[in-house]
CSV table of C-alpha atoms and ligand atoms in Angstrom, one decimal:
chain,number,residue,atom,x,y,z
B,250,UNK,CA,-20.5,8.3,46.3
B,251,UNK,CA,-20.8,7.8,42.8
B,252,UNK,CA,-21.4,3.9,41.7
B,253,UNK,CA,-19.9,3.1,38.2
B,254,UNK,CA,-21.4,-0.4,36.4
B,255,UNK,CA,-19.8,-2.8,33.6
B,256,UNK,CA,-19.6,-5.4,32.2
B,257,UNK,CA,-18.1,-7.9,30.1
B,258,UNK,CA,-19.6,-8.4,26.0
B,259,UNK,CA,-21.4,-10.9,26.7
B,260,UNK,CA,-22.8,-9.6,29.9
B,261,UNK,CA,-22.5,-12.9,32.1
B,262,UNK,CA,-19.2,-10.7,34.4
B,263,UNK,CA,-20.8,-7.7,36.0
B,264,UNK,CA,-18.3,-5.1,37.9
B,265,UNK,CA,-19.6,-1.5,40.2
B,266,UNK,CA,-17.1,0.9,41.3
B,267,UNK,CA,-17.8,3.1,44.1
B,268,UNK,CA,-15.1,6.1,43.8
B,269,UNK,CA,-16.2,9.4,43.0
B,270,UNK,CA,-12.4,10.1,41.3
B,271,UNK,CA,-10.5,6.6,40.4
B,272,UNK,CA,-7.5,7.4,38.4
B,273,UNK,CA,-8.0,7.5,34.8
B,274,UNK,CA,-4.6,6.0,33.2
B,275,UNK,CA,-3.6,4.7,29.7
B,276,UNK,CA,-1.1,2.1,29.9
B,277,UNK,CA,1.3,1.3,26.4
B,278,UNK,CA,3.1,-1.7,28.0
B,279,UNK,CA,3.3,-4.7,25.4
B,280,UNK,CA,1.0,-7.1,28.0
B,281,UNK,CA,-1.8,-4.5,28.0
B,282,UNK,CA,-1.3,-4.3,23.5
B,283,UNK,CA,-1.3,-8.4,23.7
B,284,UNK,CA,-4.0,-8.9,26.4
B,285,UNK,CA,-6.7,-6.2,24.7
B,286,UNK,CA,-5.5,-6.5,21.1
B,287,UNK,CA,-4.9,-3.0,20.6
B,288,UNK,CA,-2.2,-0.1,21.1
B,289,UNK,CA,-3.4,0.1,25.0
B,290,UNK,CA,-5.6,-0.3,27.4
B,291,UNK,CA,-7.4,2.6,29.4
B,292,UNK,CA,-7.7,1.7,33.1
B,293,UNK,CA,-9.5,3.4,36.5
B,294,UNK,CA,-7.5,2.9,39.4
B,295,UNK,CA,-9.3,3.0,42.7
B,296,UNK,CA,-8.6,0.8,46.2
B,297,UNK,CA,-10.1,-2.2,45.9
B,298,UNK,CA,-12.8,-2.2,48.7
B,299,UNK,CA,-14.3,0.0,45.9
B,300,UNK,CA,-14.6,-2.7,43.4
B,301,UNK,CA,-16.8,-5.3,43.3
B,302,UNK,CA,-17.2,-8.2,40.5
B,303,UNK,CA,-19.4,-11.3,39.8
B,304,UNK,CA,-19.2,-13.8,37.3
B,305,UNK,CA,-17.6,-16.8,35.5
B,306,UNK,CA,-14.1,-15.0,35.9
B,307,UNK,CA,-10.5,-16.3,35.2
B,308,UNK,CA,-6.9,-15.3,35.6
B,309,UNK,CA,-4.0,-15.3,33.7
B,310,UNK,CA,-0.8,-14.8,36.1
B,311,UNK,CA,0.6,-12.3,34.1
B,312,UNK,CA,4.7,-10.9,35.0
B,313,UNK,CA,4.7,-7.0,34.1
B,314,UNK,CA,7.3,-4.7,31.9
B,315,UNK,CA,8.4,-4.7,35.5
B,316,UNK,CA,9.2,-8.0,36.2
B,317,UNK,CA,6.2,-8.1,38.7
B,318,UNK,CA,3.4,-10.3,39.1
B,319,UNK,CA,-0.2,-8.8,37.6
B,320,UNK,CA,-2.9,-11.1,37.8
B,321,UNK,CA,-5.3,-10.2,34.9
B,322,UNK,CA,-8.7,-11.4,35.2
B,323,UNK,CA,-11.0,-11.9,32.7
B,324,UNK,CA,-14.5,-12.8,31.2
B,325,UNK,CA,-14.5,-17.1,31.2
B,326,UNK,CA,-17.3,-16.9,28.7
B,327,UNK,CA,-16.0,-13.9,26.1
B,328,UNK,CA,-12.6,-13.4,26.8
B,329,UNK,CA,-13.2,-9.7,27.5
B,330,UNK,CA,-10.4,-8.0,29.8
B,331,UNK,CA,-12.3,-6.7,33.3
B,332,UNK,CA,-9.5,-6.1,35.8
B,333,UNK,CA,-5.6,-6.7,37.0
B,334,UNK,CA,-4.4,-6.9,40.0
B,335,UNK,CA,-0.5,-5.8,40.2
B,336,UNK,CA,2.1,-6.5,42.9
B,337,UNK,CA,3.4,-3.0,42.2
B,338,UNK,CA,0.2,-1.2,42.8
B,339,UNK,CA,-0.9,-3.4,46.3
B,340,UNK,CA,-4.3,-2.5,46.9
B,341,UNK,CA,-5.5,-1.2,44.1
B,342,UNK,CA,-7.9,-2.6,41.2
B,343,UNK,CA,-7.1,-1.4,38.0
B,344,UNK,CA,-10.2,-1.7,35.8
B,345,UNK,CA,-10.4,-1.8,32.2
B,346,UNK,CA,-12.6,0.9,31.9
B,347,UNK,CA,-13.8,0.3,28.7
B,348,UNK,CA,-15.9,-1.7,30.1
B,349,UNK,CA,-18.3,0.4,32.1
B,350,UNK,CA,-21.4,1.0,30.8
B,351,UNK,CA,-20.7,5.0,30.5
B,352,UNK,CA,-17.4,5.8,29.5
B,353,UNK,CA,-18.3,9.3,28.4
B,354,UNK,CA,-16.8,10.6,31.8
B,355,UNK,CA,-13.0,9.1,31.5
B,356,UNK,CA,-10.4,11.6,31.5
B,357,UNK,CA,-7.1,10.0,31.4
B,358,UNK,CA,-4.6,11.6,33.1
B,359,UNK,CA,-1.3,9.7,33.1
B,360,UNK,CA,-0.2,7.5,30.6
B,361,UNK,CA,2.4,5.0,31.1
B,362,UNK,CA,4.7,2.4,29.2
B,363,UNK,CA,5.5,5.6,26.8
B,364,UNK,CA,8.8,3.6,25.6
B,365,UNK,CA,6.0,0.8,23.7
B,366,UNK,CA,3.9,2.9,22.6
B,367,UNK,CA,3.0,2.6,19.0
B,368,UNK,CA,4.3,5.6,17.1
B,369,UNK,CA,0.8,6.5,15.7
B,370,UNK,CA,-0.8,6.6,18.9
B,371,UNK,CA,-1.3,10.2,20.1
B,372,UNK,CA,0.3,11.7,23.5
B,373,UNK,CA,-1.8,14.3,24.9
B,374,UNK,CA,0.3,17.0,26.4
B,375,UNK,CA,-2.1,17.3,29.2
B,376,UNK,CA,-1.4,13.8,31.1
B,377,UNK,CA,1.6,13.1,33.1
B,378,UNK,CA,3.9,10.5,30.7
B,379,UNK,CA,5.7,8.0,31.9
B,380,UNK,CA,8.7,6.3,30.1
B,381,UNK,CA,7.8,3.1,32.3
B,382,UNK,CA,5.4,3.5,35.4
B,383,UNK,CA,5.4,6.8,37.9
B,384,UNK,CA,7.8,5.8,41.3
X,225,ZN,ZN1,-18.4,-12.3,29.2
């Protein structure tokens, strides 16, 4: 079983991820460009047995694109994005993985929220796109 580590910038909110092939995903939705600042966030989906965090965290009860709830949980101290839970993925952690400590081995391959996406941002032909999310 391959463990993955991150943490937050400031270091105080420590994650591992024990999944030898979490979902790689880049999500366009306007929440993820708010909530990180940028034109999307790049996520690793695995069950959430697999994922185990410490430190001064706290949520924001986010709604979805979808309507949904998505609790997004994040560094008290730095503000830095770690992970979401959403009630249309029950079960899963979704993990900002630009937060783990190696990111050279992320491969997304889905990307969804196409419809936001900011027209510079490249679409790489060999990922699944979604208009909104897959299902
Ligand atoms: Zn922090």
């Amino acid at each position: 079983m391959t463990r993955r580590s991150g943490s937050c910038l400031c270091g105080k909110s420590h994650f591992t991820l024990d999944d030898d092939q979490p979902t790689v995903a880049i999500c366009h939705c306007t929440h993820c460009q708010k909530s990180t600042a940028s034109a999307f966030s790049i996520v690793a989906i695995s069950p959430r047995e697999k994922f185990t965090v410490t430190g001064p965290l706290k949520k924001f009860a986010d709604k979805g694109d979808s309507n949904l709830a998505v609790d997004r949980w994040f560094c008290a101290e730095c503000g830095s994005p770690i992970w979401t839970e959403a009630e249309a993925m029950p079960g899963a952690a979704i993990v900002k993985a630009g937060c783990f400590d190696d990111t050279s081995w992320l491969k997304p391959t889905l990307q969804i929220y196409c419809d936001s996406r900011q027209n510079w941002a490249p679409l790489a032909c060999d990922t699944a796109n979604f208009a909104k999310a897959p299902g």
